[in-house]
Amino acid sequence: MNAKVSEYINLNKKWSEELKTLRSVMLQLPLEEDIKWGIPAYVYKGKNILGLSAFKNYCGIWFHQGVFLKDKSNILINAQKDKTKGLRQMRFGCLDEINVDLVKSYVLEAIENSELGKEIKPQKNTKPIILPLELKEEFSKNTKLKILFDEFTLSKQREFCNFILEAKRETTKQKRLQKIIPMILNNIGLNDKYRNC
């Protein structure tokens, strides 16, 4: 048992019994328990199979390659249609909704699918990076910032740019710019804290 997973469950008091029940299923199976992206993750032979998560109105399981599950009980949800290709969620609003045998059968199928090599691989984003005007202006004043920005991977550059571009108000754009300047200068990506879990 992973101590960080225990800590995650204990901190989520509203859903702790549900998470403990779901975890007990995972611990019976040939899965390695870990924390990734800040949540409990279950891995089989180096492949991410599922994660446990707790939200305000529900807790549940997210299957990384859930699109390949047969879902005979019709309980899986695609939380972000048109964005999420492989991920599927199994949600629970209370302890009584958790059918341990059903959960176990879905997890075993997910493990089998992993063995069979069924997976949707992430596609590289080939869209050009749109540099916000605010960032361009900052680069013209601070060449070191521009040099350090250019050292980031394209995906991290895109995250910084989109962070500013997605703001609607100019004041918000400026606040976001001020937030990312020290991150760029310290070689910290916008979402690095989630990647290191």
Coordinates of C-alpha atoms in Angstrom, one line a residue:
M1 CA 0.0 0.0 0.0
N2 CA 1.3 3.4 -1.0
A3 CA 1.4 5.9 1.9
K4 CA 0.6 8.8 -0.4
V5 CA -2.6 7.1 -1.6
S6 CA -3.6 6.6 2.0
E7 CA -3.0 10.3 2.6
Y8 CA -5.1 11.3 -0.5
I9 CA -8.0 9.1 0.7
N10 CA -7.8 10.4 4.3
L11 CA -7.8 14.0 3.1
N12 CA -10.9 13.4 1.0
K13 CA -13.2 12.9 4.1
K14 CA -16.4 13.3 2.1
W15 CA -15.5 10.3 -0.1
S16 CA -13.1 8.4 2.1
E17 CA -15.3 5.3 2.5
E18 CA -16.0 5.1 -1.2
L19 CA -12.3 5.6 -2.1
K20 CA -11.3 2.9 0.5
T21 CA -13.8 0.5 -1.1
L22 CA -12.5 1.1 -4.6
R23 CA -8.9 0.9 -3.4
S24 CA -9.6 -2.5 -1.8
V25 CA -10.6 -3.8 -5.3
M26 CA -7.4 -2.5 -6.9
L27 CA -5.2 -4.0 -4.1
Q28 CA -6.6 -7.5 -5.0
L29 CA -5.4 -7.2 -8.5
P30 CA -1.9 -7.2 -10.1
L31 CA -1.7 -3.4 -10.2
E32 CA 1.1 -1.2 -8.9
E33 CA -0.3 1.7 -6.7
D34 CA 1.2 5.1 -7.2
I35 CA 0.3 8.8 -7.2
K36 CA 0.2 10.6 -10.6
W37 CA -1.2 13.9 -11.5
G38 CA -2.0 14.3 -7.8
I39 CA -4.4 11.3 -7.6
P40 CA -4.1 7.6 -6.9
A41 CA -3.0 5.8 -10.0
Y42 CA -2.9 2.1 -10.8
V43 CA -0.4 0.8 -13.3
Y44 CA 0.1 -2.6 -14.9
K45 CA 3.4 -3.5 -16.5
G46 CA 4.3 0.1 -16.8
K47 CA 1.0 1.1 -18.4
N48 CA -1.5 3.5 -16.7
I49 CA -4.7 1.5 -16.3
L50 CA -6.8 3.8 -14.1
G51 CA -7.0 6.5 -11.4
L52 CA -9.2 7.1 -8.4
S53 CA -10.6 10.6 -8.1
A54 CA -12.8 12.6 -5.7
F55 CA -14.7 15.7 -6.8
K56 CA -17.3 17.9 -5.1
N57 CA -20.4 15.8 -6.2
Y58 CA -18.9 12.4 -6.9
C59 CA -15.9 10.1 -6.7
G60 CA -14.9 7.5 -9.2
I61 CA -12.5 5.7 -11.4
W62 CA -11.1 7.0 -14.7
F63 CA -9.9 4.4 -17.1
H64 CA -7.1 5.7 -19.3
Q65 CA -8.1 3.4 -22.2
G66 CA -11.8 3.1 -21.2
V67 CA -13.0 3.6 -24.8
F68 CA -12.0 -0.1 -25.4
L69 CA -14.1 -1.4 -22.5
K70 CA -17.3 -3.2 -23.6
D71 CA -19.4 -1.4 -21.0
K72 CA -22.2 -3.9 -21.0
S73 CA -23.7 -2.1 -18.0
N74 CA -23.6 1.2 -19.7
I75 CA -22.1 3.1 -16.8
L76 CA -19.0 4.7 -18.3
I77 CA -19.0 8.4 -19.0
N78 CA -16.9 10.4 -21.5
A79 CA -16.5 13.6 -19.3
Q80 CA -15.2 15.7 -22.2
K81 CA -16.8 14.8 -25.4
D82 CA -14.9 16.0 -28.5
K83 CA -11.7 16.3 -26.4
T84 CA -11.2 13.0 -24.6
K85 CA -10.7 10.1 -27.0
G86 CA -9.7 7.2 -24.7
L87 CA -10.6 8.2 -21.1
R88 CA -13.8 7.0 -19.6
Q89 CA -15.1 7.6 -16.1
M90 CA -17.1 5.4 -13.7
R91 CA -18.8 7.8 -11.2
F92 CA -20.3 7.1 -7.7
G93 CA -22.5 9.4 -5.6
C94 CA -22.5 7.2 -2.5
L95 CA -21.1 4.0 -1.1
D96 CA -24.3 2.0 -2.0
E97 CA -23.7 2.7 -5.7
I98 CA -20.4 0.8 -5.7
N99 CA -20.8 -2.8 -7.0
V100 CA -17.4 -4.2 -6.1
D101 CA -17.8 -7.2 -8.4
L102 CA -18.8 -5.0 -11.3
V103 CA -15.9 -2.6 -10.7
K104 CA -13.5 -5.6 -10.5
S105 CA -14.8 -7.0 -13.8
Y106 CA -14.2 -3.6 -15.6
V107 CA -10.7 -3.3 -14.1
L108 CA -9.8 -6.9 -15.2
E109 CA -11.0 -6.1 -18.7
A110 CA -8.9 -2.9 -18.7
I111 CA -5.8 -5.0 -17.7
E112 CA -6.6 -7.6 -20.4
N113 CA -7.0 -4.8 -23.0
S114 CA -3.6 -3.4 -21.9
E115 CA -2.1 -6.9 -22.5
L116 CA -3.6 -6.9 -25.9
G117 CA -2.0 -3.6 -26.7
K118 CA -5.2 -1.7 -27.1
E119 CA -4.5 2.0 -26.6
I120 CA -5.1 5.4 -28.2
K121 CA -1.8 7.1 -28.4
P122 CA -1.8 10.9 -27.9
Q123 CA -1.4 12.8 -31.1
K124 CA 1.2 15.6 -31.3
N125 CA -0.2 19.1 -31.6
T126 CA 0.9 20.4 -34.9
K127 CA -0.9 23.7 -34.7
P128 CA 1.5 26.7 -34.8
I129 CA 2.0 28.5 -31.5
I130 CA 0.2 31.9 -31.4
L131 CA 2.4 34.3 -29.4
P132 CA 0.2 36.8 -27.4
L133 CA 0.9 40.4 -27.9
E134 CA 1.5 40.9 -24.2
L135 CA 4.3 38.3 -24.3
K136 CA 5.8 39.7 -27.5
E137 CA 6.0 43.1 -25.8
E138 CA 7.7 41.6 -22.8
F139 CA 10.2 39.8 -25.0
S140 CA 11.2 43.1 -26.7
K141 CA 12.0 44.5 -23.2
N142 CA 13.7 41.4 -21.8
T143 CA 15.8 39.3 -24.2
K144 CA 16.8 36.9 -21.5
L145 CA 13.1 36.0 -21.1
K146 CA 12.8 35.3 -24.8
I147 CA 15.9 33.1 -24.8
L148 CA 14.7 31.1 -21.8
F149 CA 11.2 30.8 -23.3
D150 CA 12.7 29.4 -26.6
E151 CA 14.5 26.7 -24.5
F152 CA 11.1 25.2 -23.5
T153 CA 9.5 22.4 -25.5
L154 CA 6.9 23.5 -28.0
S155 CA 4.1 22.0 -25.8
K156 CA 5.3 24.0 -22.8
Q157 CA 5.6 27.2 -24.9
R158 CA 2.0 26.6 -26.2
E159 CA 0.8 26.2 -22.6
F160 CA 2.2 29.6 -21.6
C161 CA 0.8 31.3 -24.7
N162 CA -2.7 29.7 -24.3
F163 CA -2.7 30.7 -20.6
I164 CA -2.6 34.3 -21.6
L165 CA -4.7 34.1 -24.8
E166 CA -7.6 32.3 -23.0
A167 CA -8.1 35.3 -20.7
K168 CA -10.8 37.6 -21.8
R169 CA -10.0 40.8 -20.0
E170 CA -6.8 42.7 -20.5
T171 CA -6.2 43.0 -16.7
T172 CA -6.4 39.2 -16.5
K173 CA -3.9 38.8 -19.3
Q174 CA -1.5 41.1 -17.5
K175 CA -1.9 39.2 -14.3
R176 CA -1.2 35.9 -16.1
L177 CA 1.8 37.4 -17.8
Q178 CA 3.2 38.5 -14.4
K179 CA 2.6 35.0 -13.1
I180 CA 4.5 33.2 -15.9
I181 CA 7.5 35.6 -16.2
P182 CA 9.2 34.2 -13.0
M183 CA 8.3 30.7 -14.0
I184 CA 10.0 31.1 -17.4
L185 CA 13.1 32.8 -15.8
N186 CA 13.3 29.8 -13.4
N187 CA 12.8 27.2 -16.1
I188 CA 9.5 26.0 -14.6
G189 CA 6.7 25.0 -17.0
L190 CA 3.2 26.2 -16.3
N191 CA 1.9 22.7 -15.5
D192 CA 5.2 21.1 -14.2
K193 CA 3.8 20.6 -10.7
Y194 CA 1.2 18.2 -12.1
R195 CA 3.7 16.3 -14.2
N196 CA 6.0 15.6 -11.3
C197 CA 3.5 13.7 -9.3

